[in-house]
Amino acid sequence: MQSKAIIILGHSHVGAIHEALSDIGAYDPKIVGAHFFVHDVWPKRTDYAGPDGKGGLEFNKDVLAAIERVVPQGMPREFICLMGGNGHIVLSLAKHERPFDFILKENPGLALDPEAEILPMAYIKKILTPFIMPYAWQMISLRTTLGVRISQLETCPPYADDEYVRDHLGSYISDPSNIVTSALRMKMWRLHSSIISEIASASDINFLGVPKEALDENGFMQRNGYGPDATHANKWYGQLVVKQMVHSLPIASYTRFTE
């Protein structure tokens, strides 16, 4: 079977992928036939796209050059983005000074916070979208630059365990007693995903949902996937994502690259 390069470009959520690939043979010894190229712009304090001086965006040429240096010429390539992913966290980790909640159209049975003001979902979507667009434009810029179909991976699901969230807030918020309800975390994540999915569809970008095996019976992250903080998944989750990416395609080796 011909080897294939799976090129993963993203921000902080690529961490779980890095961890998963560090000992890929240990959890799936049958994976033997593609190459992984994982890129993270953070070490260079840059990003994937910026203004082109003509009112549009230009994809980072250094990233494209790095891909050409590392990935063998002529090898088939699949591009998978993990651009952004935490836009919803801005509104769904710490309670707002004026607590809010909303009814999620796709799952209206999710509990409402009795102390919150109930707002229309359309209004929340309007507020949330600007937090997503800076990363969405980078995804679109890659699609436009390459001229081929790419994929965007859904951000990891929220945790249901309030105690774990309070104990792993890191620098996100200072008051552990001021977190939102797990139901609101779920609603904001689902709304975030629907916005990204809509943007991807409009730009001819494939949207990859999270692996079903990572979800508990209520759609939250399985406890096995809880990461080092309140928003990022761990190696176990990364392994599920890697398997989903390649489906039945064997993987031969992995090239880790940061620029």
XYZ file of N, CA and C in Angstrom:
777
model
N 0.851 -1.199 0.000
C 0.000 0.000 0.000
C 0.886 1.248 0.000
N 0.528 2.217 -0.816
C 1.331 3.431 -0.922
C 1.246 4.238 0.363
N 2.394 4.784 0.804
C 2.416 5.623 1.990
C 1.670 6.920 1.728
N 1.186 7.504 2.800
C 0.423 8.739 2.686
C 0.864 9.695 3.785
N 0.993 10.962 3.447
C 1.357 11.974 4.431
C 0.095 12.605 4.999
N -0.071 12.519 6.297
C -1.184 13.168 6.980
C -0.614 14.394 7.674
N -0.947 15.562 7.166
C -0.353 16.818 7.614
C -1.332 17.528 8.534
N -0.933 17.691 9.782
C -1.813 18.235 10.814
C -1.312 19.619 11.211
N -2.124 20.623 10.999
C -1.764 21.998 11.318
C -2.753 22.536 12.349
N -2.249 23.048 13.447
C -3.192 23.525 14.447
C -2.535 24.244 15.602
N -3.376 24.575 16.564
C -2.929 25.306 17.739
C -2.809 24.349 18.934
N -3.229 24.764 20.096
C -2.917 24.008 21.316
C -3.472 22.590 21.338
N -4.547 22.322 20.612
C -5.137 20.982 20.645
C -4.293 19.930 19.928
N -3.249 20.371 19.215
C -2.365 19.376 18.608
C -1.538 18.656 19.664
N -1.540 19.172 20.893
C -0.772 18.547 21.960
C -1.145 17.095 22.179
N -2.447 16.807 22.165
C -2.908 15.432 22.356
C -2.456 14.540 21.203
N -2.351 15.109 20.000
C -1.881 14.346 18.846
C -0.396 14.042 18.992
N 0.389 15.038 19.411
C 1.814 14.820 19.649
C 2.016 13.666 20.630
N 1.282 13.697 21.722
C 1.429 12.659 22.741
C 1.038 11.291 22.197
N -0.049 11.250 21.447
C -0.519 9.975 20.904
C 0.493 9.360 19.952
N 1.118 10.188 19.147
C 2.036 9.693 18.135
C 3.407 9.337 18.692
N 3.686 9.737 19.930
C 4.998 9.482 20.507
C 5.271 7.992 20.681
N 4.213 7.199 20.862
C 4.399 5.745 20.960
C 3.268 5.024 20.243
N 3.041 5.438 19.006
C 1.889 4.969 18.245
C 1.839 3.447 18.127
N 3.005 2.806 17.990
C 3.022 1.364 17.854
C 2.596 0.630 19.106
N 2.703 1.304 20.253
C 2.379 0.650 21.516
C 0.884 0.387 21.673
N 0.053 1.249 21.095
C -1.381 1.048 21.255
C -2.051 0.513 20.003
N -1.342 0.509 18.896
C -1.897 -0.076 17.689
C -0.758 -0.573 16.797
N -0.202 -1.747 17.106
C 0.953 -2.249 16.348
C 0.661 -2.542 14.889
N -0.608 -2.547 14.506
C -0.944 -2.817 13.108
C -0.800 -1.573 12.235
N -0.631 -0.412 12.902
C -0.519 0.825 12.136
C 0.871 0.848 11.500
N 0.911 0.604 10.184
C 2.219 0.525 9.511
C 2.316 1.164 8.111
N 1.697 2.222 7.659
C 1.835 2.704 6.227
C 1.645 4.141 5.836
N 1.601 5.198 6.747
C 1.558 6.620 6.358
C 2.481 7.426 7.243
N 2.731 8.616 6.857
C 3.621 9.496 7.612
C 2.795 10.635 8.206
N 3.053 10.949 9.459
C 2.400 12.088 10.089
C 3.363 13.265 10.158
N 2.875 14.411 9.801
C 3.616 15.658 9.918
C 2.739 16.549 10.800
N 3.235 16.889 11.985
C 2.447 17.717 12.917
C 3.147 19.050 13.091
N 2.418 20.117 12.888
C 3.006 21.446 12.959
C 2.297 22.297 13.997
N 3.095 23.096 14.714
C 2.549 24.000 15.729
C 3.279 25.336 15.579
N 2.536 26.402 15.345
C 3.167 27.700 15.129
C 3.597 28.380 16.424
N 3.143 27.881 17.579
C 3.358 28.587 18.832
C 4.831 28.869 19.146
N 5.765 27.921 18.969
C 7.164 28.196 19.313
C 7.744 29.426 18.628
N 7.239 29.758 17.429
C 7.733 30.915 16.689
C 6.941 32.188 16.992
N 5.934 32.067 17.853
C 5.077 33.211 18.200
C 4.498 33.865 16.940
N 4.086 33.013 16.013
C 3.480 33.501 14.784
C 2.140 32.803 14.625
N 1.553 32.845 13.448
C 0.303 32.137 13.216
C 0.248 31.662 11.782
N -0.862 31.003 11.441
C -0.931 30.348 10.145
C -1.260 31.273 8.984
N -1.843 32.405 9.252
C -2.191 33.316 8.164
C -2.217 34.747 8.683
N -1.979 35.673 7.776
C -1.995 37.086 8.125
C -2.425 37.919 6.934
N -2.581 39.233 7.125
C -3.015 40.119 6.033
C -2.069 40.055 4.839
N -2.651 40.053 3.651
C -1.824 40.012 2.434
C -1.577 41.390 1.849
N -2.083 42.436 2.528
C -1.902 43.792 2.045
C -2.894 44.198 0.981
N -3.783 43.293 0.620
C -4.775 43.572 -0.421
C -6.198 43.371 0.100
N -6.324 43.351 1.407
C -7.645 43.166 1.991
C -8.004 41.719 2.237
N -7.067 40.814 1.968
C -7.322 39.395 2.189
C -6.307 38.786 3.136
N -6.218 37.466 3.113
C -5.276 36.750 3.966
C -4.278 35.974 3.118
N -3.071 35.856 3.641
C -2.037 35.046 2.995
C -1.604 33.969 3.976
N -1.583 32.717 3.523
C -1.154 31.642 4.414
C 0.351 31.731 4.633
N 0.778 31.346 5.821
C 2.169 31.445 6.238
C 3.085 30.643 5.306
N 3.921 31.342 4.564
C 4.798 30.693 3.592
C 5.843 29.813 4.263
N 6.255 30.176 5.486
C 7.239 29.366 6.199
C 6.686 27.989 6.530
N 5.387 27.936 6.852
C 4.757 26.652 7.147
C 4.710 25.790 5.891
N 4.335 26.393 4.785
C 4.281 25.651 3.524
C 5.667 25.154 3.128
N 6.672 25.994 3.357
C 8.041 25.587 3.020
C 8.495 24.430 3.915
N 8.095 24.461 5.181
C 8.462 23.384 6.108
C 7.868 22.057 5.651
N 6.622 22.106 5.188
C 5.977 20.891 4.687
C 6.773 20.333 3.506
N 7.200 21.201 2.612
C 7.938 20.751 1.431
C 9.295 20.167 1.806
N 9.905 20.687 2.876
C 11.198 20.159 3.302
C 11.080 18.770 3.927
N 9.982 18.532 4.625
C 9.863 17.314 5.424
C 9.109 16.204 4.708
N 8.039 16.545 4.009
C 7.204 15.527 3.365
C 7.787 15.179 1.998
N 8.057 13.916 1.742
C 8.649 13.505 0.460
C 7.805 13.955 -0.735
N 8.463 14.414 -1.753
C 7.780 14.826 -2.977
C 7.061 13.628 -3.600
N 5.875 13.878 -4.094
C 5.111 12.831 -4.759
C 4.276 11.979 -3.828
N 4.463 12.134 -2.518
C 3.670 11.341 -1.577
C 2.269 11.955 -1.453
N 1.206 11.167 -1.597
C -0.148 11.700 -1.425
C -0.303 12.362 -0.064
N -1.060 13.461 -0.006
C -1.170 14.238 1.218
C -2.618 14.462 1.622
N -2.848 14.387 2.920
C -4.132 14.758 3.497
C -3.856 15.853 4.527
N -4.582 16.963 4.421
C -4.401 18.074 5.354
C -5.547 18.094 6.356
N -5.187 18.094 7.644
C -6.179 18.142 8.715
C -5.851 19.314 9.632
N -6.835 20.169 9.871
C -6.648 21.360 10.707
C -7.224 21.155 12.102
N -6.501 21.689 13.074
C -7.031 21.844 14.419
C -6.900 23.314 14.780
N -7.365 24.166 13.877
C -7.255 25.606 14.082
C -8.164 26.047 15.232
N -7.597 26.803 16.157
C -8.407 27.302 17.272
C -8.992 26.160 18.071
N -10.258 26.308 18.439
C -10.948 25.250 19.143
C -11.478 25.636 20.503
N -11.020 26.764 21.038
C -11.462 27.156 22.374
C -12.289 28.440 22.373
N -12.838 28.800 21.225
C -13.637 30.025 21.159
C -14.781 30.042 22.152
N -15.389 28.878 22.341
C -16.537 28.805 23.240
C -16.146 28.931 24.710
N -14.878 28.634 25.036
C -14.430 28.670 26.426
C -14.524 30.077 27.005
N -14.340 31.073 26.148
C -14.415 32.458 26.601
C -15.757 32.736 27.285
N -16.801 32.076 26.809
C -18.146 32.321 27.325
C -18.690 31.178 28.174
N -17.960 30.071 28.258
C -18.571 28.909 28.920
C -17.661 28.206 29.920
N -16.847 28.976 30.593
C -16.067 28.426 31.699
C -16.381 29.211 32.973
N -16.094 30.503 32.962
C -16.460 31.349 34.096
C -17.855 31.934 33.875
N -18.613 32.005 34.948
C -19.931 32.640 34.851
C -19.771 34.115 34.527
N -20.582 34.573 33.618
C -20.594 35.988 33.271
C -21.154 36.773 34.446
N -20.741 38.043 34.556
C -21.256 38.877 35.651
C -22.775 39.005 35.584
N -23.312 38.801 34.402
C -24.763 38.726 34.226
C -25.051 37.335 33.662
N -25.208 36.325 34.531
C -25.315 34.928 34.081
C -26.377 34.737 32.993
N -26.032 33.939 31.984
C -26.948 33.684 30.882
C -27.036 32.190 30.618
N -28.047 31.805 29.911
C -28.219 30.428 29.454
C -29.096 30.487 28.216
N -29.227 29.363 27.526
C -30.080 29.335 26.336
C -30.528 27.909 26.069
N -31.518 27.775 25.228
C -32.030 26.463 24.835
C -31.363 26.073 23.530
N -30.670 24.941 23.567
C -29.986 24.448 22.378
C -30.999 23.743 21.488
N -31.152 24.213 20.276
C -32.178 23.696 19.369
C -32.057 22.191 19.158
N -30.824 21.688 19.027
C -30.632 20.262 18.732
C -30.859 19.377 19.954
N -30.861 19.972 21.152
C -31.078 19.205 22.382
C -31.753 20.104 23.416
N -33.032 20.407 23.229
C -33.740 21.340 24.111
C -33.922 20.829 25.534
N -33.650 19.553 25.773
C -33.835 18.996 27.104
C -32.693 19.276 28.066
N -31.584 19.832 27.583
C -30.471 20.151 28.481
C -30.912 21.173 29.522
N -30.487 20.948 30.746
C -30.950 21.771 31.874
C -30.586 23.242 31.702
N -31.443 24.091 32.271
C -31.214 25.531 32.287
C -30.809 25.954 33.693
N -29.904 26.903 33.778
C -29.478 27.448 35.069
C -30.604 28.324 35.609
N -31.191 27.982 36.765
C -32.320 28.759 37.297
C -31.956 30.191 37.664
N -30.641 30.454 37.818
C -30.211 31.799 38.197
C -29.797 32.646 36.994
N -29.899 32.067 35.801
C -29.415 32.755 34.604
C -30.540 33.381 33.801
N -30.189 34.390 33.045
C -31.109 35.010 32.095
C -31.122 34.147 30.838
N -32.293 33.766 30.372
C -32.414 32.903 29.198
C -32.447 33.771 27.942
N -31.487 33.548 27.070
C -31.350 34.334 25.852
C -31.606 33.473 24.626
N -31.983 34.071 23.502
C -32.191 33.300 22.277
C -30.872 32.681 21.789
N -30.927 31.467 21.265
C -29.734 30.827 20.758
C -29.107 31.658 19.632
N -29.931 32.275 18.815
C -29.423 33.087 17.704
C -28.564 34.241 18.218
N -28.938 34.773 19.367
C -28.160 35.873 19.948
C -26.813 35.366 20.438
N -26.819 34.203 21.119
C -25.566 33.618 21.601
C -24.659 33.296 20.413
N -25.244 32.786 19.345
C -24.462 32.471 18.141
C -23.805 33.734 17.585
N -24.535 34.831 17.603
C -24.003 36.094 17.097
C -22.834 36.577 17.950
N -22.905 36.343 19.259
C -21.833 36.752 20.160
C -20.629 35.825 20.024
N -20.880 34.532 19.852
C -19.815 33.540 19.804
C -19.011 33.583 18.510
N -19.652 33.851 17.407
C -19.001 33.773 16.091
C -17.724 34.600 15.973
N -17.683 35.855 16.470
C -16.440 36.626 16.348
C -15.245 35.994 17.050
N -15.490 35.176 18.081
C -14.390 34.495 18.759
C -13.833 33.343 17.912
N -14.638 32.871 16.980
C -14.264 31.745 16.126
C -13.585 32.202 14.837
N -14.010 33.326 14.298
C -13.594 33.722 12.953
C -12.088 33.904 12.756
N -11.329 34.430 13.728
C -9.882 34.557 13.475
C -9.223 33.225 13.116
N -9.716 32.120 13.693
C -9.170 30.803 13.389
C -9.816 30.216 12.138
N -11.088 30.500 11.951
C -11.776 30.007 10.761
C -11.153 30.586 9.496
N -10.747 31.853 9.544
C -10.137 32.461 8.369
C -8.811 31.804 8.027
N -8.086 31.332 9.052
C -6.826 30.630 8.791
C -7.091 29.298 8.097
N -8.123 28.624 8.541
C -8.536 27.370 7.914
C -8.922 27.608 6.452
N -9.704 28.645 6.212
C -10.144 28.979 4.859
C -8.950 29.382 3.993
N -8.004 30.117 4.595
C -6.815 30.547 3.856
C -6.000 29.344 3.379
N -5.891 28.320 4.221
C -5.175 27.110 3.809
C -5.895 26.438 2.652
N -7.204 26.320 2.753
C -7.997 25.696 1.686
C -7.804 26.450 0.368
N -7.843 27.765 0.432
C -7.715 28.588 -0.774
C -6.312 28.476 -1.372
N -5.313 28.480 -0.503
C -3.925 28.425 -0.959
C -3.598 27.093 -1.615
N -4.045 26.010 -1.002
C -3.733 24.677 -1.514
C -4.547 24.328 -2.753
N -5.785 24.805 -2.788
C -6.653 24.468 -3.916
C -7.147 23.042 -3.886
N -7.038 22.381 -2.725
C -7.540 21.012 -2.561
C -8.400 20.962 -1.297
N -9.243 19.933 -1.209
C -10.116 19.800 -0.045
C -9.301 19.413 1.181
N -9.575 20.058 2.297
C -8.918 19.757 3.559
C -9.991 19.405 4.584
N -9.561 19.037 5.784
C -10.500 18.708 6.854
C -10.226 19.562 8.084
N -11.263 19.872 8.813
C -11.141 20.559 10.103
C -11.692 19.623 11.166
N -10.894 19.371 12.195
C -11.309 18.477 13.268
C -12.073 19.242 14.336
N -13.189 18.679 14.753
C -13.976 19.270 15.834
C -13.153 19.331 17.112
N -13.303 20.410 17.872
C -12.579 20.529 19.130
C -13.088 19.487 20.128
N -12.245 19.155 21.113
C -12.613 18.075 22.033
C -13.814 18.456 22.891
N -14.603 17.459 23.302
C -15.828 17.718 24.066
C -15.538 18.195 25.485
N -16.501 18.849 26.112
C -16.310 19.338 27.484
C -16.387 18.211 28.500
N -15.933 18.510 29.706
C -15.994 17.551 30.803
C -17.277 17.777 31.603
N -17.876 16.693 32.048
C -19.092 16.800 32.862
C -18.778 17.018 34.338
N -17.597 16.624 34.770
C -17.226 16.638 36.186
C -16.839 18.051 36.635
N -17.742 18.721 37.341
C -17.482 20.084 37.808
C -16.270 20.154 38.734
N -16.130 19.143 39.588
C -15.016 19.163 40.537
C -13.681 19.122 39.800
N -13.592 18.287 38.771
C -12.360 18.211 37.991
C -12.090 19.549 37.309
N -13.124 20.150 36.749
C -12.961 21.448 36.085
C -12.452 22.483 37.082
N -13.056 22.534 38.270
C -12.633 23.510 39.278
C -11.181 23.306 39.699
N -10.759 22.038 39.746
C -9.397 21.734 40.199
C -8.354 21.847 39.094
N -8.783 22.075 37.860
C -7.841 22.121 36.733
C -8.083 23.351 35.855
N -8.330 24.459 36.502
C -8.624 25.681 35.753
C -7.370 26.334 35.174
N -6.216 26.039 35.768
C -5.002 26.672 35.281
C -5.125 28.181 35.390
N -4.788 28.867 34.319
C -4.853 30.339 34.329
C -6.127 30.881 33.688
N -7.064 29.992 33.384
C -8.269 30.440 32.683
C -9.092 31.407 33.529
N -9.433 31.005 34.731
C -10.178 31.879 35.627
C -9.611 31.711 37.031
N -9.799 32.732 37.868
C -9.196 32.738 39.201
C -10.099 32.191 40.290
N -11.410 32.152 40.061
C -12.348 31.746 41.101
C -12.987 30.402 40.763
N -12.545 29.320 41.395
C -13.081 27.981 41.091
C -14.567 27.827 41.398
N -15.105 28.712 42.237
C -16.529 28.608 42.584
C -17.418 29.290 41.549
N -16.791 29.874 40.537
C -17.555 30.690 39.594
C -17.634 30.058 38.208
N -17.651 28.717 38.134
C -17.751 28.071 36.828
C -19.215 27.923 36.413
N -19.436 27.819 35.112
C -20.795 27.644 34.606
C -21.223 26.195 34.798
N -22.471 25.901 34.543
C -22.980 24.536 34.681
C -22.427 23.650 33.564
N -22.394 22.363 33.821
C -21.927 21.428 32.788
C -22.849 21.469 31.578
N -24.144 21.697 31.803
C -25.097 21.769 30.691
C -24.767 22.932 29.765
N -24.389 24.064 30.347
C -24.041 25.211 29.514
C -22.735 24.957 28.772
N -21.796 24.283 29.416
C -20.555 23.928 28.713
C -20.877 23.073 27.493
N -21.790 22.128 27.657
C -22.186 21.280 26.535
C -22.860 22.094 25.432
N -23.763 22.969 25.805
C -24.475 23.765 24.801
C -23.515 24.638 23.998
N -22.588 25.268 24.703
C -21.668 26.163 24.010
C -20.738 25.384 23.086
N -20.318 24.197 23.523
C -19.471 23.368 22.662
C -20.231 22.938 21.416
N -21.478 22.490 21.567
C -22.263 22.057 20.419
C -22.530 23.237 19.469
N -22.811 24.406 20.025
C -23.048 25.578 19.184
C -21.759 25.961 18.454
N -20.645 25.933 19.161
C -19.345 26.208 18.557
C -19.099 25.258 17.379
N -19.360 23.979 17.595
C -19.150 22.988 16.541
C -20.053 23.232 15.337
N -21.296 23.618 15.594
C -22.222 23.854 14.483
C -21.787 25.051 13.651
N -21.227 26.076 14.306
C -20.751 27.252 13.576
C -19.558 26.868 12.696
N -18.602 26.141 13.281
C -17.434 25.704 12.519
C -17.853 24.817 11.351
N -18.800 23.923 11.607
C -19.278 23.026 10.557
C -19.908 23.808 9.409
N -20.686 24.825 9.731
C -21.322 25.655 8.706
C -20.267 26.393 7.872
N -19.275 26.960 8.558
C -18.210 27.682 7.858
C -17.434 26.731 6.955
N -17.123 25.551 7.472
C -16.377 24.570 6.691
C -17.155 24.161 5.446
N -18.433 23.873 5.619
C -19.255 23.454 4.489
C -19.293 24.520 3.400
N -19.414 25.781 3.814
C -19.485 26.879 2.853
C -18.174 27.073 2.109
N -17.084 26.547 2.680
C -15.756 26.718 2.075
C -15.220 25.424 1.476
N -16.091 24.422 1.301
C -15.697 23.114 0.759
C -14.596 22.474 1.600
N -14.790 22.512 2.923
C -13.864 21.901 3.872
C -14.617 20.808 4.611
N -14.014 19.645 4.722
C -14.632 18.529 5.425
C -14.555 18.746 6.931
N -15.661 18.554 7.637
C -15.691 18.704 9.091
C -15.692 17.323 9.731
N -14.653 17.037 10.534
C -14.543 15.749 11.199
C -15.023 15.862 12.639
N -16.105 15.167 12.971
C -16.587 15.161 14.344
C -15.660 14.373 15.248
N -15.796 14.548 16.550
C -14.943 13.831 17.494
C -15.253 12.338 17.437
N -14.284 11.488 17.778
C -14.544 10.043 17.788
C -15.673 9.695 18.762
N -16.614 8.899 18.325
C -17.744 8.544 19.178
C -17.311 7.809 20.434
N -16.194 7.062 20.325
C -15.710 6.316 21.485
C -15.247 7.234 22.610
N -15.009 8.513 22.287
C -14.534 9.460 23.294
C -15.667 10.040 24.128
N -16.909 9.793 23.714
C -18.065 10.412 24.366
C -18.737 9.469 25.349
N -19.207 10.034 26.474
C -19.999 9.223 27.397
C -21.453 9.209 26.938
N -22.328 8.629 27.729
C -23.725 8.466 27.308
C -24.460 9.795 27.147
N -23.910 10.873 27.712
C -24.541 12.190 27.603
C -23.812 13.118 26.645
N -22.815 12.593 25.947
C -22.102 13.388 24.959
C -20.906 14.154 25.484
N -20.591 13.995 26.777
C -19.413 14.634 27.339
C -18.183 13.756 27.100
N -17.013 14.317 27.389
C -15.785 13.553 27.262
C -15.772 12.387 28.248
N -15.373 11.210 27.765
C -15.142 10.094 28.667
C -14.060 10.483 29.679
N -14.176 9.964 30.898
C -13.197 10.312 31.924
C -11.770 9.948 31.492
N -11.616 8.903 30.691
C -10.297 8.504 30.210
C -9.609 9.590 29.383
N -10.411 10.541 28.872
C -9.852 11.562 28.003
C -9.534 12.874 28.678
N -9.817 12.985 29.977
C -9.562 14.235 30.688
C -8.079 14.603 30.620
N -7.811 15.861 30.272
C -6.444 16.321 30.105
C -5.905 17.079 31.297
N -4.783 17.774 31.105
C -4.106 18.457 32.207
C -4.800 19.722 32.684
N -5.729 20.235 31.897
C -6.476 21.412 32.331
C -7.949 21.223 31.993
N -8.729 22.271 32.105
C -10.179 22.154 31.967
C -10.668 22.101 30.530
N -9.766 22.266 29.564
C -10.226 22.383 28.175
C -9.497 21.505 27.158
N -8.337 20.955 27.511
C -7.562 20.182 26.548
C -7.564 18.700 26.901
N -7.657 17.866 25.880
C -7.714 16.415 26.080
C -6.315 15.830 26.260
N -6.278 14.517 26.517
C -5.011 13.862 26.797
C -4.602 12.883 25.692
N -3.590 12.099 25.989
C -3.027 11.152 25.038
C -4.048 10.098 24.601
N -4.843 9.600 25.541
C -5.860 8.589 25.221
C -6.805 9.113 24.155
N -7.249 10.348 24.320
C -8.135 10.963 23.335
C -7.399 11.147 22.013
N -6.136 11.574 22.091
C -5.349 11.752 20.882
C -5.228 10.466 20.084
N -5.111 9.343 20.772
C -5.024 8.053 20.090
C -6.305 7.760 19.310
N -7.439 8.066 19.914
C -8.714 7.859 19.218
C -8.806 8.743 17.981
N -8.326 9.966 18.110
C -8.363 10.896 16.975
C -7.468 10.404 15.844
N -6.273 9.923 16.197
C -5.348 9.417 15.179
C -5.986 8.259 14.419
N -6.575 7.339 15.141
C -7.220 6.197 14.486
C -8.348 6.655 13.570
N -9.106 7.655 14.030
C -10.203 8.166 13.205
C -9.664 8.813 11.938
N -8.554 9.528 12.069
C -7.975 10.216 10.905
C -7.626 9.241 9.795
N -7.010 8.161 10.163
C -6.514 7.254 9.138
C -7.495 6.169 8.739
N -8.550 5.986 9.555
C -9.524 4.931 9.290
C -8.787 3.597 9.148
N -8.857 3.000 8.003
C -8.199 1.702 7.823
C -6.830 1.836 7.166
N -6.393 3.083 6.929
C -5.093 3.282 6.279
C -3.964 2.980 7.250
N -3.076 2.038 6.936
C -1.948 1.746 7.828
C -0.971 2.925 7.884
N -0.264 3.022 8.974
C 0.718 4.087 9.162
C 2.103 3.474 9.365
N 3.088 3.942 8.610
C 4.427 3.369 8.729
C 5.298 4.141 9.695
N 5.283 5.434 9.635
C 6.166 6.206 10.494
C 5.577 7.574 10.767
N 6.227 8.262 11.694
C 5.717 9.555 12.136
C 6.871 10.538 12.183
N 6.725 11.689 11.540
C 7.728 12.723 11.585
C 7.180 13.885 12.388
N 7.782 14.134 13.548
C 7.333 15.262 14.354
C 8.136 16.502 13.968
N 7.421 17.579 13.676
C 8.095 18.777 13.216
C 7.459 19.998 13.855
N 8.255 20.879 14.407
C 7.762 22.181 14.871
C 8.658 23.243 14.302
N 8.074 24.330 13.864
C 8.842 25.408 13.208
C 8.540 26.713 13.912
